[in-house]
XYZ file of C-alpha atoms in Angstrom:
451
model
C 0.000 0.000 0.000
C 1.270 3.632 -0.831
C -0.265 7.150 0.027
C -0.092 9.536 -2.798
C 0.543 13.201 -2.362
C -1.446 15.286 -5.179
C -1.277 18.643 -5.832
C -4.682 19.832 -5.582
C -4.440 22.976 -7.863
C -3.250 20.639 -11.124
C -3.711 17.422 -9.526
C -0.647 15.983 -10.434
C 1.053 13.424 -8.325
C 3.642 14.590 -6.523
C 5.557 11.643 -4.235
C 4.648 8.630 -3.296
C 5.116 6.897 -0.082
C 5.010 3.251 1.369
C 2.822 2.205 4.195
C 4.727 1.100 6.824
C 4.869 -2.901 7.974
C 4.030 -4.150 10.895
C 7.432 -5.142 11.876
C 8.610 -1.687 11.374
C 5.665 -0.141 13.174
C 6.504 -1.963 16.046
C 10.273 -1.059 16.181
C 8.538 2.504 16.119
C 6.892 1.502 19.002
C 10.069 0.469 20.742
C 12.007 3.611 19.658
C 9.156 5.616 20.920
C 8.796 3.744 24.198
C 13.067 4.454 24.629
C 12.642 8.360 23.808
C 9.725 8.865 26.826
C 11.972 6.824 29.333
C 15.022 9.563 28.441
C 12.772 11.896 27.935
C 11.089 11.748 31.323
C 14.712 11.728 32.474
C 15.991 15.064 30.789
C 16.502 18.061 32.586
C 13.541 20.075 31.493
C 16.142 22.959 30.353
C 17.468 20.605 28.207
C 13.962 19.534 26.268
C 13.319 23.767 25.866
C 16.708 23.844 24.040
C 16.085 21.341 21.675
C 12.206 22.822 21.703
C 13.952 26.456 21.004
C 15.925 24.705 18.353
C 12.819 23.442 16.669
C 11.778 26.974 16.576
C 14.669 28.656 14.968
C 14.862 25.395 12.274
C 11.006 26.522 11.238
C 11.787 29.827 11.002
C 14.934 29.502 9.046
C 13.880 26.960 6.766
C 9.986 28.753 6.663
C 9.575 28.837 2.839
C 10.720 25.167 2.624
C 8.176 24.225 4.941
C 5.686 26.091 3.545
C 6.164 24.949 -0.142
C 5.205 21.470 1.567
C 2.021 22.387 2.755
C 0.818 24.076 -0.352
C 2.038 21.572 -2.601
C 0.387 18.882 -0.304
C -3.300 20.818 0.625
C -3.356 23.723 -1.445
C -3.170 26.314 0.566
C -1.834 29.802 -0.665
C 2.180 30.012 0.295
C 1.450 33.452 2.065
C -0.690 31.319 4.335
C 1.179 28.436 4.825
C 4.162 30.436 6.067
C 2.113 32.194 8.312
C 1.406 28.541 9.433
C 4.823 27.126 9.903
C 5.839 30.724 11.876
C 2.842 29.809 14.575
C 4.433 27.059 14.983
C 7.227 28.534 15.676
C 6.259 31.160 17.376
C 4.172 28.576 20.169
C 7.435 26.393 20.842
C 8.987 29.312 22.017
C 5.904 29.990 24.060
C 6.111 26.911 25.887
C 9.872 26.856 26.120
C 9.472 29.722 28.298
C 6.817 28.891 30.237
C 6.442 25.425 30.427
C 8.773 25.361 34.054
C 5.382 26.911 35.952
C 2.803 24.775 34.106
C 3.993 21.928 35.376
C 5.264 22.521 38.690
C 3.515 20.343 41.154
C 0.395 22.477 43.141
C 0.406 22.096 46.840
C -3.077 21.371 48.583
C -4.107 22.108 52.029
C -4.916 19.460 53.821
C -5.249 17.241 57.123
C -1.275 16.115 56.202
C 2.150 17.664 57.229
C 2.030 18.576 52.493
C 0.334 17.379 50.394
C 0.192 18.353 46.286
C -0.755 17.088 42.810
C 2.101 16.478 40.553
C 2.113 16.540 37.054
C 4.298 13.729 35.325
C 4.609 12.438 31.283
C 3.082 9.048 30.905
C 4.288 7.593 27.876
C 3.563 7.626 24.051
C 0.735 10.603 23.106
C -0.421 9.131 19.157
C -1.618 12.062 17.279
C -4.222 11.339 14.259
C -4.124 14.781 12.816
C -5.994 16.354 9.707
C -5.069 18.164 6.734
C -5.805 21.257 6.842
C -3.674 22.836 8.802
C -0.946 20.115 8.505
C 2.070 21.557 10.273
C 0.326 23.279 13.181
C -2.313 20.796 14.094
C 0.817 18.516 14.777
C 2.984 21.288 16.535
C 0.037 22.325 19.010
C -0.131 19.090 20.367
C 3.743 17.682 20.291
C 5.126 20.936 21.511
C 3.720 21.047 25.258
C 3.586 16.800 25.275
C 7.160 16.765 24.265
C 8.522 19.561 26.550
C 6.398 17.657 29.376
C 8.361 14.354 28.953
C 5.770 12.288 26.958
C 6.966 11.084 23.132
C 4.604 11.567 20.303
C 3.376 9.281 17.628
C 1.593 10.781 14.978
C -0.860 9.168 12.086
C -1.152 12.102 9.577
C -4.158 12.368 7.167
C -3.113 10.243 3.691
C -2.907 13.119 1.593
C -0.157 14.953 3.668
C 2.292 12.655 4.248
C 5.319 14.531 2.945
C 4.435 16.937 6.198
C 4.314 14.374 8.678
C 7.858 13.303 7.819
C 9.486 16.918 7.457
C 8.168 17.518 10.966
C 10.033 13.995 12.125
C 13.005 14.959 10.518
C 12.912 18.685 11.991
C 12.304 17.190 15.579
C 15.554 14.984 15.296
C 17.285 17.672 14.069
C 16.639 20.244 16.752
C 18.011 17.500 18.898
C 15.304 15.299 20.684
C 16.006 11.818 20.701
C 15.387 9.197 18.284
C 11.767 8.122 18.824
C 10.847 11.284 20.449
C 8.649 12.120 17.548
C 7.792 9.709 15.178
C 5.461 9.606 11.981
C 3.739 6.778 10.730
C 2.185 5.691 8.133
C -0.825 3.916 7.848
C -4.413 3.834 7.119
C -7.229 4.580 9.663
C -8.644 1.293 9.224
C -5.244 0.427 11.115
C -5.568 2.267 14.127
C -6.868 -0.375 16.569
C -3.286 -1.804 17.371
C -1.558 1.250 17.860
C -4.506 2.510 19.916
C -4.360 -0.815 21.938
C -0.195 -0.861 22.589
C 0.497 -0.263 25.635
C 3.430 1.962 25.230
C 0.333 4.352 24.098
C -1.081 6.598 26.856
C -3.228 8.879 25.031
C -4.638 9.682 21.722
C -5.301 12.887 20.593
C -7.731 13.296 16.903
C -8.292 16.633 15.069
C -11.072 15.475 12.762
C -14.486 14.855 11.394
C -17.281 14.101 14.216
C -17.555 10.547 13.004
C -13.522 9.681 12.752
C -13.904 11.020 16.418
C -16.883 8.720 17.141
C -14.756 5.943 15.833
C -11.210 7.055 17.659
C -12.906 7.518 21.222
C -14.999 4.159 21.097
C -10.703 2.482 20.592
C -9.757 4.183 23.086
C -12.333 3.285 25.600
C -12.330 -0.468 24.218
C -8.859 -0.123 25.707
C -9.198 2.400 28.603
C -7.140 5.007 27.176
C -7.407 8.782 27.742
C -8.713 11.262 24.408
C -8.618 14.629 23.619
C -10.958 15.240 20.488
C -10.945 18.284 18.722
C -13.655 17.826 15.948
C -16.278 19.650 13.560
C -17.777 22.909 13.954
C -20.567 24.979 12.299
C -19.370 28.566 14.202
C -21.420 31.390 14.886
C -20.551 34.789 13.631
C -22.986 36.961 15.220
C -23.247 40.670 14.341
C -25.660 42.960 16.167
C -27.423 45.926 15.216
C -24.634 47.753 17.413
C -21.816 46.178 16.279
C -19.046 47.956 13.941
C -20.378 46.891 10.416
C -17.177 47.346 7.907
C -14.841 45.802 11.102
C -17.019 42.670 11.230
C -17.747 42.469 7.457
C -14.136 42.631 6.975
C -13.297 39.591 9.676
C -16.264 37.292 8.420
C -15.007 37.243 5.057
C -11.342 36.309 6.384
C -12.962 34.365 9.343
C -14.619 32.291 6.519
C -12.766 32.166 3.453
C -9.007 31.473 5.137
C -7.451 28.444 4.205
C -10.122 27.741 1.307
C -12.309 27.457 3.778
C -11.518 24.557 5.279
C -10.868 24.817 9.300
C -13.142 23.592 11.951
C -12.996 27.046 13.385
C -14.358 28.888 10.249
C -17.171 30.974 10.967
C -20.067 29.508 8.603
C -22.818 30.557 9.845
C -23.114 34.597 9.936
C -26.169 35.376 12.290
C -27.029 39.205 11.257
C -29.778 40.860 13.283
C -32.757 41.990 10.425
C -31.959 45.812 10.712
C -28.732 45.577 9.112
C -28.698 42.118 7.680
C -28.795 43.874 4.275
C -25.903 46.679 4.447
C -23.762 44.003 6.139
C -24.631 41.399 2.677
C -23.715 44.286 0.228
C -20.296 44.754 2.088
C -19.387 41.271 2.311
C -20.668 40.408 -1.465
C -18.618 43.569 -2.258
C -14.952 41.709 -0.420
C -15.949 38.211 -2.123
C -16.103 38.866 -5.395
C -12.669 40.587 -5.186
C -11.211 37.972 -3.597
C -8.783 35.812 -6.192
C -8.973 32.239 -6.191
C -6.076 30.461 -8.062
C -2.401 29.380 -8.118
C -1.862 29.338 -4.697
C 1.918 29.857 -5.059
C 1.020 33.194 -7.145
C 1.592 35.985 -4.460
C -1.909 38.257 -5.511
C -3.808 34.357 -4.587
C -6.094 35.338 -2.358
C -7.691 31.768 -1.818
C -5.980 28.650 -3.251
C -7.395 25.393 -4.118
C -9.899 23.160 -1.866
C -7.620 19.901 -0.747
C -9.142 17.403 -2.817
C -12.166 17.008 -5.624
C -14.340 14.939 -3.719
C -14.534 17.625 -0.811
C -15.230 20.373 -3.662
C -17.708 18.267 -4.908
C -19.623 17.521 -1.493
C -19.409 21.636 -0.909
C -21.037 21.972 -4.494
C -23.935 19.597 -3.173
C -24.300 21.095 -0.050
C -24.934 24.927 -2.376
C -27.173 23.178 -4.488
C -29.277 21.376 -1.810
C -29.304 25.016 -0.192
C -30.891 26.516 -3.190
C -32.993 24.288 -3.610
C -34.665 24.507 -0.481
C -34.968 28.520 -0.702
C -31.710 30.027 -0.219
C -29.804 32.724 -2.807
C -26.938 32.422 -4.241
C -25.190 35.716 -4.643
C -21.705 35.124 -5.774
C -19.400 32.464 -6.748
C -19.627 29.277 -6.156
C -17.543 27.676 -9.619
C -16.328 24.807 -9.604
C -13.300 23.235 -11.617
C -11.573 20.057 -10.166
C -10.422 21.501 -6.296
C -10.952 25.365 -7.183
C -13.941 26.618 -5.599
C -14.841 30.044 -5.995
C -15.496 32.299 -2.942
C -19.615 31.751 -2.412
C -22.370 33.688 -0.974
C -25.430 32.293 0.243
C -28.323 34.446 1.508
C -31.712 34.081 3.004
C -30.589 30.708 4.599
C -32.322 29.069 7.477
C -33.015 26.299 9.619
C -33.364 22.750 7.362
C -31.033 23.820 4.931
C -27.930 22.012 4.131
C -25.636 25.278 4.559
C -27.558 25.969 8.052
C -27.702 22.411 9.333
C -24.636 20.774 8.147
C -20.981 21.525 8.071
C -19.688 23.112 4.904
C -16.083 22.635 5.426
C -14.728 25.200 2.168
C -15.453 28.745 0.965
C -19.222 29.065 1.449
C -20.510 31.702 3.338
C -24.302 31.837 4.412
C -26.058 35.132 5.768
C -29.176 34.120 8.120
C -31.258 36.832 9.521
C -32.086 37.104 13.182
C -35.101 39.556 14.513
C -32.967 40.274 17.623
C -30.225 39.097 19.942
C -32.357 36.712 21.652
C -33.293 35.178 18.173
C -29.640 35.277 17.071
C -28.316 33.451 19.954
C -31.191 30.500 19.636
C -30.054 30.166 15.859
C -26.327 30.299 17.339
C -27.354 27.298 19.461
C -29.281 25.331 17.063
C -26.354 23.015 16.132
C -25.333 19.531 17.190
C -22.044 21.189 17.312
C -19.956 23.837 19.941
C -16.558 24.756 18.803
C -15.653 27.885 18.320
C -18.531 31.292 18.115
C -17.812 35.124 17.455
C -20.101 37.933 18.393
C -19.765 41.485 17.099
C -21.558 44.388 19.453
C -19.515 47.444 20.787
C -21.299 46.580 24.051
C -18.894 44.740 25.439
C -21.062 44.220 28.934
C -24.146 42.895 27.159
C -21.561 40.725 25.025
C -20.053 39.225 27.990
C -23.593 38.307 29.265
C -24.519 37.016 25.840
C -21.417 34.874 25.597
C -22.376 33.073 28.726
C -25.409 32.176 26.761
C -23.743 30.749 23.859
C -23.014 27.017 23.978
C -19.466 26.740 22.803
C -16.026 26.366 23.788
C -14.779 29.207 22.315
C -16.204 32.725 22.406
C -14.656 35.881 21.319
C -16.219 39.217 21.142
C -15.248 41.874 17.833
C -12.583 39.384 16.985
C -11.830 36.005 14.522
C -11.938 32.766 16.750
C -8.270 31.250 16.556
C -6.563 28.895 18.967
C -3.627 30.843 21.019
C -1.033 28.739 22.814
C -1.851 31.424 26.174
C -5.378 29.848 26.025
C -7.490 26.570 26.139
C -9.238 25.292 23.107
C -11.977 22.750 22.444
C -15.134 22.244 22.438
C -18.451 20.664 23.005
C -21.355 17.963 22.183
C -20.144 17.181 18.527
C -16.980 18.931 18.413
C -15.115 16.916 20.990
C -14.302 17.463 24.494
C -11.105 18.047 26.248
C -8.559 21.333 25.663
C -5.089 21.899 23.758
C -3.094 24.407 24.641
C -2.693 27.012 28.029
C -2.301 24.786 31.289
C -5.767 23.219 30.580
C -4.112 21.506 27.485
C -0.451 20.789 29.384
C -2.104 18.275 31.675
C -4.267 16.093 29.668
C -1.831 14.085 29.071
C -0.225 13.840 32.357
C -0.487 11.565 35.311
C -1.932 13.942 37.418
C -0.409 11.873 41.105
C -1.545 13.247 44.454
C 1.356 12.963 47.176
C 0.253 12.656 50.853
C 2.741 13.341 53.406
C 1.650 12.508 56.920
C-alpha cells in the first residue's frame, strides 16, 4: 500500500510513499517507548533547548516548509508560512513557560504537604488532519514533548510529505530518536496502535464521526482522548456592532485556508436591521477575492484539498438553493478550485444551516434580535468555536455566557492561542489543547500525601 501526495491545484502526483509494515511499526513503538523513558529523564532545560531549536529550524527553513504544505493541501504560500511561523512562534511559548505549568500544586490538607504532581506518561499518538498540517501537529507535540511524553503521529493520507518533514525537523533540533515519530498507515489500522500499551493517550483533530470511531478504541482499551472535531461557528453581528470591522473579519474568518478549518465561521447570524448593508459589504470583499495558483503571491484563496470535498461543498450549495436560499456570488467549480460563495436568506433545514460546509461558502441568516440570534447560534449539534460582534462589550459578555461553545470571542476572529485553552463541546469533541488546561491532559496527574 502507498499514500499519494497530489497537488490539488493541477492534480498531479507529486511523491509517493510506502505504508509502513508491521514489523517496522513496532520497532517505532520500541524507539518511541526508549525516547519517553530519556525523555522523562531530561533536565527540562534541556527539552526547551532542543524545543527552542525546533523553533529557529522553522523559522529559518519557513519557505521550505511552507512549499510542503501548499504543494500537499493547497493552501496559498502566504498562508502556509504564516502557518509554519505559529508554529514557531508557540514552541517558544512553551519553552518559556512550560517550568510553571507543570510545577507540582500544593493542597491544604489534614497532612504535614500534600500536592498534585504533574508527570509524562508515555507515548501521546496524534491522528491529525489536513488542513492545517504543520500546526495541528505542533500544538499538540510541543507542550507533550517539553512535558516528557513522546509523540506518535498518524497524519491524514494526503499529507504525508508533512508528517515526515516535521520527524526529521524534531531529530534535528536535537530530541532523541523516537521522540517524535510519523507513521504511516491507514485509519482502518488504528486499533493496534490505539491498543499498545506503550500508548497513553490519543489525541484526533477530525471529522465528528472519525472522532466517534477514535474515542470508542480508546475506551475499548481504557485510554485517555482529547478530540478536537467539527464545527458549524457562529458569527454573530448585532445591530450595534461595527459593520465594515465585522464584514471585513467574516469574510477572512470564513474564506481562510479555502475554507476549510473547523474554526471557520459559517454561519453569519445578522440581526434583520442591518442584515442587508452588512450582505452588500461582504458580497462587495468576495467577489474581489482571487482564487487560483496558490503559489502566485496576488492568490487570495488557493485550491480546496481534494475534488471529492469540492464536490460535497457543491452539493451542499445546491441542496441550499434548492430549499430557498440565494446564491449571490461564486460558487464555480473546476476540479479543487472553488470560488469564494455567498449564500443568503438561509435558514433552519437547509444544508448550509444544518450541516458543516467545510470550504469557501458563506451563508447570511437573519435574526429579529439578539435573543433570536443566539437561539439560531445554538441550534447546532455542534460547539466549537462562536464570534459575536456588538460594541457593548457588557451585554456581550452576558450574551457569551449564553452561547453554547467552547470558544467565544467578542469583535474578533476565533483562533486557537497557545496562552489559552481550546476545544469544544457535544459534537466537536471534548477536552482542551493548549494554556495549562491543554499541558495536563496528558499527564499523570499523582496526588502525594505526606503525613
Amino acid at each position: 500500500m502507498t499514500f499519494k501526495s497530489i497537488y490539488p491545484y493541477t492534480q498531479e502526483t507529486i511523491a509517493e510513499y510506502p505504508a509502513h509494515t508491521q514489523a517496522e511499526i513496532e520497532k517505532k513503538m520500541q524507539s518511541g517507548w526508549k525516547a519517553f523513558a530519556s525523555l522523562r529523564q531530561e533536565n527540562p532545560q534541556r527539552r526547551c533547548e532542543w524545543m527552542l531549536q525546533a523553533a529557529a529550524l522553522l523559522k529559518n527553513n519557513v519557505t521550505e516548509h511552507a512549499t510542503i504544505i501548499s504543494k500537499e493541501m493547497g493552501k496559498t504560500l502566504k498562508e502556509a508560512k504564516a502557518e509554519v511561523l505559529k508554529c514557531a512562534a508557540t514552541a517558544e511559548y512553551y519553552a518559556a513557560n512550560i517550568e510553571p505549568l507543570l510545577q507540582p500544586r500544593l493542597i491544604e490538607s489534614d497532612g504535614k504537604k500534600s500536592y498534585a504532581a504533574f508527570e509524562p506518561k508515555g507515548i501521546v499518538l496524534a491522528i491529525m488532519p489536513w488542513n492545517f498540517p504543520y500546526w495541528q501537529v505542533f500544538r499538540f507535540a510541543i507542550p507533550n514533548l517539553l512535558a516528557g511524553n513522546a509523540a506518535m503521529l498518524k497524519h491524514a493520507s494526503n499529507v504525508s510529505g508533512c508528517g515526515l518533514a516535521i520527524e526529521k525537523l524534531f531529530l534535528e533540533a536535537g530530541f532523541p530518536e523516537g521522540a517524535f515519530q510519523t507513521v504511516l498507515v491507514s485509519s482502518k489500522e488504528m486499533e493496534p496502535l490505539i491498543a499498545d500499551q506503550r500508548v497513553q493517550g490519543v489525541t484526533l483533530t477530525g471529522s465528528t464521526p472519525a472522532g466517534m470511531s477514535v474515542a470508542a478504541l480508546a475506551g475499548k482499551y481504557v485510554k485517555k482522548t482529547v478530540l478536537e472535531l467539527g464545527g458549524s461557528d457562529p458569527f454573530i453581528v448585532l445591530k450595534d456592532a461595527n459593520l465594515a470591522e465585522a464584514a471585513k473579519v467574516a469574510v477572512k474568518a470564513r474564506m481562510q485556508n479555502a475554507g476549510q478549518s473547523c474554526i471557520a465561521a459559517k454561519r453569519w447570524i445578522v440581526e434583520q436591521s442591518i442584515a442587508e448593508d452588512f450582505t452588500q459589504q461582504v458580497q462587495s470583499i468576495i467577489t474581489s477575492l482571487r482564487q487560483g495558483d496558490p503559489f502566485h503571491p496576488d492568490t487570495d484563496t488557493g485550491p480546496m484539498a481534494r475534488p471529492d470535498l469540492a464536490e460535497e461543498l457543491a452539493r451542499q450549495m445546491d441542496r441550499s438553493v434548492e430549499q430557498g436560499a440565494q446564491l449571490l456570488a461564486g460558487g464555480d467549480r473546476d476540479g479543487c478550485n472553488f470560488t469564494p460563495a455567498l449564500l443568503t436568506g438561509v435558514k433552519p433545514g437547509m444544508a448550509a444551516f444544518d450541516e458543516e460546509t467545510f470550504g469557501p461558502l458563506a451563508a447570511v441568516i437573519t435574526a429579529n434580535d439578539e435573543a433570536s440570534a443566539i437561539r439560531l447560534a445554538n441550534q447546532t449539534p455542534f460547539g466549537l468555536g462562536a464570534a459575536l460582534w456588538t460594541k457593548d462589550t457588557e451585554k456581550a459578555a452576558r450574551l457569551a455566557s449564553l452561547i453554547e461553545s467552547g470558544n467565544v470571542f467578542i469583535n474578533a476572529m476565533v483562533r486557537s492561542d497557545a496562552r489559552l485553552p481550546f476545544g469544544g463541546i457535544k459534537q466537536s469533541g471534548y477536552g482542551r489543547e493548549l494554556s495549562v488546561e491543554g499541558v495536563h491532559e496528558f499527564m499523570n496527574i499523582k496526588t502525594v500525601y505526606i503525613q
